[in-house]
Every structure is written in structure tokens, then in C-alpha cells.
CSV table of C-alpha atoms in Angstrom, one decimal:
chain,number,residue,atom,x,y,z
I,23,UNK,CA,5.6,17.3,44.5
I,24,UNK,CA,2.3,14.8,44.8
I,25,UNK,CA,2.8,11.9,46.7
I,26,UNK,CA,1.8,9.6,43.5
I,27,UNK,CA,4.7,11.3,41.7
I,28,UNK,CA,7.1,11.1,43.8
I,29,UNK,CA,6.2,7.4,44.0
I,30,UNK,CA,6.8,6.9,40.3
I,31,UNK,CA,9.9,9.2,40.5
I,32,UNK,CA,11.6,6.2,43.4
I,33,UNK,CA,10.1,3.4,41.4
I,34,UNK,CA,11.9,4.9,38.3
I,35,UNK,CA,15.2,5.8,40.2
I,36,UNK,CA,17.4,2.4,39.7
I,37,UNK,CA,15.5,1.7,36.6
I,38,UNK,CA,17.1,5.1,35.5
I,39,UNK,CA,20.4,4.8,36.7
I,40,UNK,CA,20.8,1.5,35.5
I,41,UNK,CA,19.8,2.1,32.0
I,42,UNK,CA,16.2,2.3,30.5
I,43,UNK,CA,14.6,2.3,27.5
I,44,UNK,CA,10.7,3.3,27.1
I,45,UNK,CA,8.7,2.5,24.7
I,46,UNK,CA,7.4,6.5,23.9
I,47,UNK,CA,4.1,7.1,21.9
I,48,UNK,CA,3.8,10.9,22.9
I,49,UNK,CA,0.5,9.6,24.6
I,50,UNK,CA,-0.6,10.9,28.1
I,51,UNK,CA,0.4,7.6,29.6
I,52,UNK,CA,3.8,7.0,28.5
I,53,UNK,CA,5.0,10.9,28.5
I,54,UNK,CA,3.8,11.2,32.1
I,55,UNK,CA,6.5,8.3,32.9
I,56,UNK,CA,9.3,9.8,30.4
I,57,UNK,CA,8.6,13.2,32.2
I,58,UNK,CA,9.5,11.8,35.9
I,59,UNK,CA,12.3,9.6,34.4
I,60,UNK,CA,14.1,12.7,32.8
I,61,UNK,CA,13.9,14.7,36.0
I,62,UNK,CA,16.0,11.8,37.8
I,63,UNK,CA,19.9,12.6,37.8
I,64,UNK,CA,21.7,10.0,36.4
I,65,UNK,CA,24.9,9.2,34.0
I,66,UNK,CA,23.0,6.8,31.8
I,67,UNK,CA,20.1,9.2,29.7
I,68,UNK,CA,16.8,7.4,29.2
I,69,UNK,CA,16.1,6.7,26.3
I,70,UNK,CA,12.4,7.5,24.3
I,71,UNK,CA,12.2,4.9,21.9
I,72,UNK,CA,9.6,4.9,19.2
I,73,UNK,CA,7.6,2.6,17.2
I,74,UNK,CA,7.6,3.9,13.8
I,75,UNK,CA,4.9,1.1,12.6
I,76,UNK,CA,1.9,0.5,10.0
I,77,UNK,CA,-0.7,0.4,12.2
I,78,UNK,CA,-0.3,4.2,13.6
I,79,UNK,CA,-0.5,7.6,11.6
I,80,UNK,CA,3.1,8.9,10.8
I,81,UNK,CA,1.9,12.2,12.1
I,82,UNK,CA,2.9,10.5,15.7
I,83,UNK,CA,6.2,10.6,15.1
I,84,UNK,CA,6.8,14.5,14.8
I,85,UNK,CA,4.3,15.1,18.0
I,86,UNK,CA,6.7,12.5,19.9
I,87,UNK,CA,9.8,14.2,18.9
I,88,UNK,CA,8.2,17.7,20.1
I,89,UNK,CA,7.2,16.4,23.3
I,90,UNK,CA,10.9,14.9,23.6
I,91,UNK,CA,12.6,18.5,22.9
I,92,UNK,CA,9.6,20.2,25.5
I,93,UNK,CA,11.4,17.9,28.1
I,94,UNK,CA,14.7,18.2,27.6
I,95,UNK,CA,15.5,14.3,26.1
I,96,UNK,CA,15.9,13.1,22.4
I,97,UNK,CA,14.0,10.7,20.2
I,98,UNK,CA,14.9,7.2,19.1
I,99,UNK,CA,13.1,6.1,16.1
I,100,UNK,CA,12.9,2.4,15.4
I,101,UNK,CA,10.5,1.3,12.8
I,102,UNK,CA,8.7,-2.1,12.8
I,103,UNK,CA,7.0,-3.4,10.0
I,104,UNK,CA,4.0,-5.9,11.5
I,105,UNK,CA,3.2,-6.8,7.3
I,106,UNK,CA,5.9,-9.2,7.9
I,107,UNK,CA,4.4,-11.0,10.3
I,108,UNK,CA,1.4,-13.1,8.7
I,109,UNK,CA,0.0,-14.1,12.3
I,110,UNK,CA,-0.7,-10.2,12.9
I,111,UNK,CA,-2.4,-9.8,9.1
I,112,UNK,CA,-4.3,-12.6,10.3
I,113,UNK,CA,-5.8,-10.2,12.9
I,114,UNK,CA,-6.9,-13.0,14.9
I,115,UNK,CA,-8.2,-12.5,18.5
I,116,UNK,CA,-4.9,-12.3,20.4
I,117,UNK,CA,-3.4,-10.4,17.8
I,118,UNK,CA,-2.1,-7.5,20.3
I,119,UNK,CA,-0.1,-10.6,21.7
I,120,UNK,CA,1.9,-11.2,18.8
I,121,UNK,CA,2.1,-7.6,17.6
I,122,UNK,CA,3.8,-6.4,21.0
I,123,UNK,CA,6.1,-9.7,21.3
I,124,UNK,CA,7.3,-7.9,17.8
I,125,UNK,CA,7.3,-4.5,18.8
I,126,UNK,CA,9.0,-5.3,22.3
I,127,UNK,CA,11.4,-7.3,20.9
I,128,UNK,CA,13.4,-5.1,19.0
I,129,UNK,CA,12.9,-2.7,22.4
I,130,UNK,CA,14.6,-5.2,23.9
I,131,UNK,CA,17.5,-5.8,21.1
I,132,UNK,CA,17.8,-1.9,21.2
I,133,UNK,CA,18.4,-1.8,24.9
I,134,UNK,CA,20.7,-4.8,24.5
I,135,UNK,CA,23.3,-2.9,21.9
I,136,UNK,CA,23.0,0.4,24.5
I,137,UNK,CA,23.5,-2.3,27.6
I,138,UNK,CA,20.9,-0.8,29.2
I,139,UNK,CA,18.9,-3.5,31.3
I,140,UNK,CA,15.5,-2.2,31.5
I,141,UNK,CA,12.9,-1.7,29.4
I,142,UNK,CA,9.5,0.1,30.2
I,143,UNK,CA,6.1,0.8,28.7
I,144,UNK,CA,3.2,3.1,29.7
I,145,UNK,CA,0.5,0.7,31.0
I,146,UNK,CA,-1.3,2.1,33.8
I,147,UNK,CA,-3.9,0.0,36.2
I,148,UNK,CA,-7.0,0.6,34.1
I,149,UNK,CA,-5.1,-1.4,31.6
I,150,UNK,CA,-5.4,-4.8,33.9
I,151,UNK,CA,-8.5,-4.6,33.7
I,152,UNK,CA,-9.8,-5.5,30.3
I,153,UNK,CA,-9.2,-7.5,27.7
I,154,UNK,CA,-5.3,-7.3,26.8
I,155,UNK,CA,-3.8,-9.9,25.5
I,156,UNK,CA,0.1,-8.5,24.3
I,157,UNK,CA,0.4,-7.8,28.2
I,158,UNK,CA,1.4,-11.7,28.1
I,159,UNK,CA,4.3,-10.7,25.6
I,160,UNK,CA,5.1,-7.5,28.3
I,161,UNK,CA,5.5,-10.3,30.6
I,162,UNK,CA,7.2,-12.6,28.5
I,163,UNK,CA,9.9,-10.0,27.7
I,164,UNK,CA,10.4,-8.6,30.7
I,165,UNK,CA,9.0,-4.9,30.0
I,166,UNK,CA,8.2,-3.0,33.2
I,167,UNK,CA,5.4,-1.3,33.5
I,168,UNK,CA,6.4,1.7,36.5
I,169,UNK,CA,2.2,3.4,36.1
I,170,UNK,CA,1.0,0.1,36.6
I,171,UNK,CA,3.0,-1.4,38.9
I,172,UNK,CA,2.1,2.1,40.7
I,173,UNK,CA,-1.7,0.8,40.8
I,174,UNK,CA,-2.3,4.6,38.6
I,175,UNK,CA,-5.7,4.6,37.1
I,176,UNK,CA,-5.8,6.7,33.7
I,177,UNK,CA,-7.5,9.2,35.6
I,178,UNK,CA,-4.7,9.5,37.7
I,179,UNK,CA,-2.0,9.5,35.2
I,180,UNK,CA,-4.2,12.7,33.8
I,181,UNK,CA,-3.9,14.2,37.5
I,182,UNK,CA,0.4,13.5,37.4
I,183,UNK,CA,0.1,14.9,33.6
I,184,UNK,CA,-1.7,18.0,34.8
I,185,UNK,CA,0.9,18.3,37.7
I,186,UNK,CA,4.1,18.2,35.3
I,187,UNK,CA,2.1,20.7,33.0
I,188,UNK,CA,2.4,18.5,30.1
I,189,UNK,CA,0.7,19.7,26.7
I,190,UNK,CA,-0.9,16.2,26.3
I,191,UNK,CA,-2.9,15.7,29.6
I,192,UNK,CA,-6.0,16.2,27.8
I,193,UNK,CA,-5.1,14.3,24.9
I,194,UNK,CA,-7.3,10.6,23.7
I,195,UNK,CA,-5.6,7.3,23.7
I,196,UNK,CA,-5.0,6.5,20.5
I,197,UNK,CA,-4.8,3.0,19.9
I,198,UNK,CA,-3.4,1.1,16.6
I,199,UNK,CA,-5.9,1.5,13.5
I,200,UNK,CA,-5.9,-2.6,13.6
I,201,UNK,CA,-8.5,-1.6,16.7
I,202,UNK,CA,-11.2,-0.6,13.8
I,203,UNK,CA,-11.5,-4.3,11.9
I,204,UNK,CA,-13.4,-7.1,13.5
I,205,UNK,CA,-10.8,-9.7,14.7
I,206,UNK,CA,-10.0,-13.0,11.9
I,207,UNK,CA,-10.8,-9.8,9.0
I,208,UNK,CA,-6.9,-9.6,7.5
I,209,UNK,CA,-5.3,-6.3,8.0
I,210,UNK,CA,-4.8,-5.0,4.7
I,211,UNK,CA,-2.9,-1.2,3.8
I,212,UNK,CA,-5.7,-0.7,1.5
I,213,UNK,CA,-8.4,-1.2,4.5
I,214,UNK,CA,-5.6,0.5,7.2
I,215,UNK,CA,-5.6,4.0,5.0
I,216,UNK,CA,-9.3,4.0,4.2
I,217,UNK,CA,-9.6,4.0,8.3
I,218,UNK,CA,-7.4,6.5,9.0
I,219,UNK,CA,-8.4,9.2,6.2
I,220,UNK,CA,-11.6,8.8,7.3
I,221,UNK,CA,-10.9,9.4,10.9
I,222,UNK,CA,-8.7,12.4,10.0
I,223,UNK,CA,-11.8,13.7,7.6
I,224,UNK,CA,-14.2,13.4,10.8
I,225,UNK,CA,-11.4,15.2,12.8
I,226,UNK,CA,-11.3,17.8,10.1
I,227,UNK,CA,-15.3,18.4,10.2
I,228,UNK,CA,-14.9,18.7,14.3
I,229,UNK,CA,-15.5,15.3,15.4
I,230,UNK,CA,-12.4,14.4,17.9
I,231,UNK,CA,-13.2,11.9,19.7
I,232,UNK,CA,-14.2,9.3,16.7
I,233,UNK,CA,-13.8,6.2,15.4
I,234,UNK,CA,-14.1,4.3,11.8
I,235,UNK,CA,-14.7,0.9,12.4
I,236,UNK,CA,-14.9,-1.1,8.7
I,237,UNK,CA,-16.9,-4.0,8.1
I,238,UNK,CA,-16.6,-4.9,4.6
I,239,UNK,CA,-17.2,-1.9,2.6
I,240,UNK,CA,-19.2,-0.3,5.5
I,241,UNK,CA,-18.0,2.2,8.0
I,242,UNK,CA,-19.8,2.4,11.1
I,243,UNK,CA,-19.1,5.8,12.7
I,244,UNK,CA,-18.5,5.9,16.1
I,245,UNK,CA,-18.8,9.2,18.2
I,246,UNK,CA,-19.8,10.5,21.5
I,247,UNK,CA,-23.3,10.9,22.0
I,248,UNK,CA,-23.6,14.6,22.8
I,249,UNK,CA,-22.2,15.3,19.4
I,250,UNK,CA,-25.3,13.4,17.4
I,251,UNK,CA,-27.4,16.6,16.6
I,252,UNK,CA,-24.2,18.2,14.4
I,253,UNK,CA,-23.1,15.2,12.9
I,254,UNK,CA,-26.3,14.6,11.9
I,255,UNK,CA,-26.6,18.5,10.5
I,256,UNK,CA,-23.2,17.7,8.5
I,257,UNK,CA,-24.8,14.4,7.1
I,258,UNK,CA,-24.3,15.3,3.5
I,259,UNK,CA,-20.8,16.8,4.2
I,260,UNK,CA,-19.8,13.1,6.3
I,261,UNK,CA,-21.3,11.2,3.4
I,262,UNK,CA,-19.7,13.0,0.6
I,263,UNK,CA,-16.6,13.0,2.4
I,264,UNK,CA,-16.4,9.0,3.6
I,265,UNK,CA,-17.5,7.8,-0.2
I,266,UNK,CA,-14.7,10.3,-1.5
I,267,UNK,CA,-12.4,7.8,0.2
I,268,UNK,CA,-13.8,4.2,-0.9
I,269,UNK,CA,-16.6,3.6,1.5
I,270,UNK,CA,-19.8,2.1,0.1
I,271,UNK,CA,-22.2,2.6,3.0
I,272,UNK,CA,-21.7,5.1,6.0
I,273,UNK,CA,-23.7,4.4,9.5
I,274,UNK,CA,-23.8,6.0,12.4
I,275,UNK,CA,-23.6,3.6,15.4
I,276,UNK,CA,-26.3,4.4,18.2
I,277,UNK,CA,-24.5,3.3,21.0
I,278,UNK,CA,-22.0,6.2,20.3
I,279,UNK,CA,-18.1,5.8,20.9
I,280,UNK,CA,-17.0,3.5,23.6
I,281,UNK,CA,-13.4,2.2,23.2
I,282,UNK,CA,-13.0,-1.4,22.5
I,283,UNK,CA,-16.1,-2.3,20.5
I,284,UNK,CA,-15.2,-4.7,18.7
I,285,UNK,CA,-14.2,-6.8,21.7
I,286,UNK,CA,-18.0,-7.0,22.4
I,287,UNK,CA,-18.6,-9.8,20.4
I,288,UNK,CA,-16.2,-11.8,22.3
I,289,UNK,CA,-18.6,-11.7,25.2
I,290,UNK,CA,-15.9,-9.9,27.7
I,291,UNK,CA,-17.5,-7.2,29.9
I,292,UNK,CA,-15.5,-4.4,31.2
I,293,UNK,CA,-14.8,-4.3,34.7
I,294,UNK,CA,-15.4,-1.3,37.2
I,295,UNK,CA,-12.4,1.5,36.1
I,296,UNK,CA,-11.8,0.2,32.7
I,297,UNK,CA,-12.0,3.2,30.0
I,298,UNK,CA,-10.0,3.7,27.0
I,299,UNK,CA,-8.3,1.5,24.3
I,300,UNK,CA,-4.8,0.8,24.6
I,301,UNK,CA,-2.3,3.4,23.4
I,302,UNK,CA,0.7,2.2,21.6
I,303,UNK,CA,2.3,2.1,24.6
């Protein structure tokens, strides 16, 4: 066992025994944490609690409940709807605030019914770093976050991941679609599926690591750089696909994907170790 594991594992070890919940997204981040949690004895199981939301693909939910039976633990389902909330339609520049003061807290009712005391998420280090605003409502709510509070880079996480020969070391972040539409631009389900069908249609062509980011009724494609040449030799297949779904206009951004775009306009710059979006947890 790594010294960084075993770290997390003594970090984890009251939390654990005392009762924890963790907000579980089947990403690398927060599995890594479920995955030390599980192997500490205890009378009081943790518990793997989902967000079953509107701003992440529903496909989430199966891959989380898999990753849950490869490690030996069950799923918790709760499902949040953030259309009740105007402020996060609003999409406004701290809208991540007010979307995980939601989300965290019916975590924290749910751990409240178990009487289980702790609540966790899967923020690592890299997280601090940039722009984040719902790490106020983390605070606010008392969620504890065992990577970061660890000082684990994303980078490391992928090392624990890798140790504990979890499927989903390699895996992207995958943050909430609300990511794709310029901030004060209301969240709509109409705009919400266009994004995500046309993500899944650029995954189905090959392109992973992608993003749709709308403005208006333009998509501006996002990939990485290296993969230019054949998604410019499946133009036709891109454009035929991407109008099929309600786009008027498809670009190409030249920049290529970098997480967080649309925070650029706010005029934040990324500090040294800073990487991917947020994951849902």
C-alpha cells in the first residue's frame, strides 16, 4: 500500500466508523475515495449516494451502480431537480454555488435520517485552484473533502486509481452540461438535450474528449488539437449529424478543448496545476 493511500485510508477511518455519506458520481475522483472507504472495517457501511439530476446524462447512473457492485458497496439514488430552483436557470456566474447548496443539501438531510454525521465529496487539490464557486456551499454545509484535504492533485488521484485497479482511472471528468452555456444564458431542457446529443453524436464518430458549447443557435465544437485532421475529414458527417439535432451553425473552435472555457471571459487565469472541469462531485 502507497503512502498517499494509506493517508486517505486514516483520514477516512473515523469519518467511516462514525457514519459517512459521499456524494458518488462514478468519476475517477470520487470512486478512488469510495474505494479506500469500503476497504475500512466498520459497523456503519458508507454510503454512495447519487445525484440523479438534469444537468448530467442518465447513462451515469447505471456506470455508478456498476462501479458500486465492482467494489462490494450499494447505490443510493437521490434525485434533485435544479428546474426548481430559478437562481440556477438563471445560470448566473456563481451558479455552481447555488446548485451544490441544493445538491448538498439533501446529502446532508439524507445523512441526517441514516444519523450518519459526515458527509464527503470528491474534490481533490487541483480543484482549489480555479474558479469554483459551490466550494463556498461545500463549506457552508460542512461536506468534507478527504482528496483535498489530502493536498492530491488529479494526477495523483489517477496514480491511487491505478493502484486500486479501478476501471475508471483513465476516465474524463465529466462536469454538468450547464458547463457548455455562457453564464446569465438561462438553462433551458430544450438547450440541455441539444448539448448532450450532440456530445454523444461526436462521441459516436470517435471524438471523446469533446465538448458542445451553445451560443444561440451555434455550436462551437471543442476538441483536442491532435484530432483536427479527422474531424476535419468527417466534416460533412459532423455537420449533417449536429443540424440533425437543431443546430443552425457548427464551428470548430481553434484553440481546441481546454476545460472551463467559458470562464475565460470572466478574466480568471488558471493557476499552475489546474486541469479539468469539475466533476459532479
Amino acid at each position: 500500500m502507497s503512502v498517499q493511500l494509506e493517508r486517505l485510508r486514516l483520514l477516512l477511518q473515523p469519518l467511516c466508523r462514525q457514519g459517512l455519506c459521499l456524494a458518488f458520481s462514478g468519476g475517477v475522483d470520487s470512486t478512488v475515495v469510495l474505494a479506500a472507504a469500503v476497504s475500512i472495517p466498520t459497523e456503519k457501511p458508507v454510503q454512495a449516494v447519487l445525484f440523479a439530476t438534469q444537468l448530467h446524462p442518465p447513462a451515469e447512473e447505471k456506470e455508478a451502480e456498476k462501479l458500486c457492485r465492482e467494489m462490494g458497496t450499494t447505490l443510493t439514488v437521490l434525485r434533485v431537480d435544479e428546474f426548481s430552483d430559478p437562481c440556477i436557470l438563471q445560470n448566473p456566474v456563481d451558479r455552481c454555488y447555488h446548485c451544490k447548496k441544493l445538491l448538498f443539501t439533501t446529502l446532508r438531510r439524507h445523512a441526517q435520517e441514516l444519523a450518519y454525521p459526515h458527509c464527503a465529496d470528491g474534490t481533490n487539490a487541483d480543484d482549489l485552484l480555479q474558479y469554483r464557486p459551490g466550494l463556498k456551499a461545500l463549506s457552508e454545509l460542512s461536506i468534507i473533502s478527504p482528496l483535498a484535504q489530502c493536498g492530491f492533485s488529479k494526477a495523483q488521484v489517477r496514480a491511487l486509481a491505478s493502484e486500486l485497479g479501478l476501471s475508471v482511472q483513465a476516465k474524463p471528468s465529466s462536469p454538468c452540461l450547464a458547463t457548455r452555456l455562457p453564464y446569465n444564458t438561462p438553462i433551458t431542457r430544450q438547450a440541455l438535450s441539444q448539448i448532450a446529443r450532440g456530445e454523444a453524436g461526436l462521441q459516436s464518430l470517435g471524438f471523446a474528449g469533446c465538448r458542445v458549447r451553445l451560443h444561440g443557435n451555434i455550436a462551437r465544437v471543442e476538441i483536442p488539437l491532435i484530432d483536427f485532421p479527422r474531424f476535419l475529414q468527417q466534416r460533412e458527417a459532423v455537420v449533417s449529424m449536429m443540424k440533425g439535432i437543431g443546430f443552425a451553425y457548427v464551428t470548430l473552435d481553434l484553440e481546441g478543448f481546454r476545460s472551463g472555457s467559458m470562464d475565460e471571459p470572466l478574466g480568471l487565469k488558471k493557476q499552475a496545476g489546474s486541469g479539468e472541469e469539475t466533476e459532479r462531485t
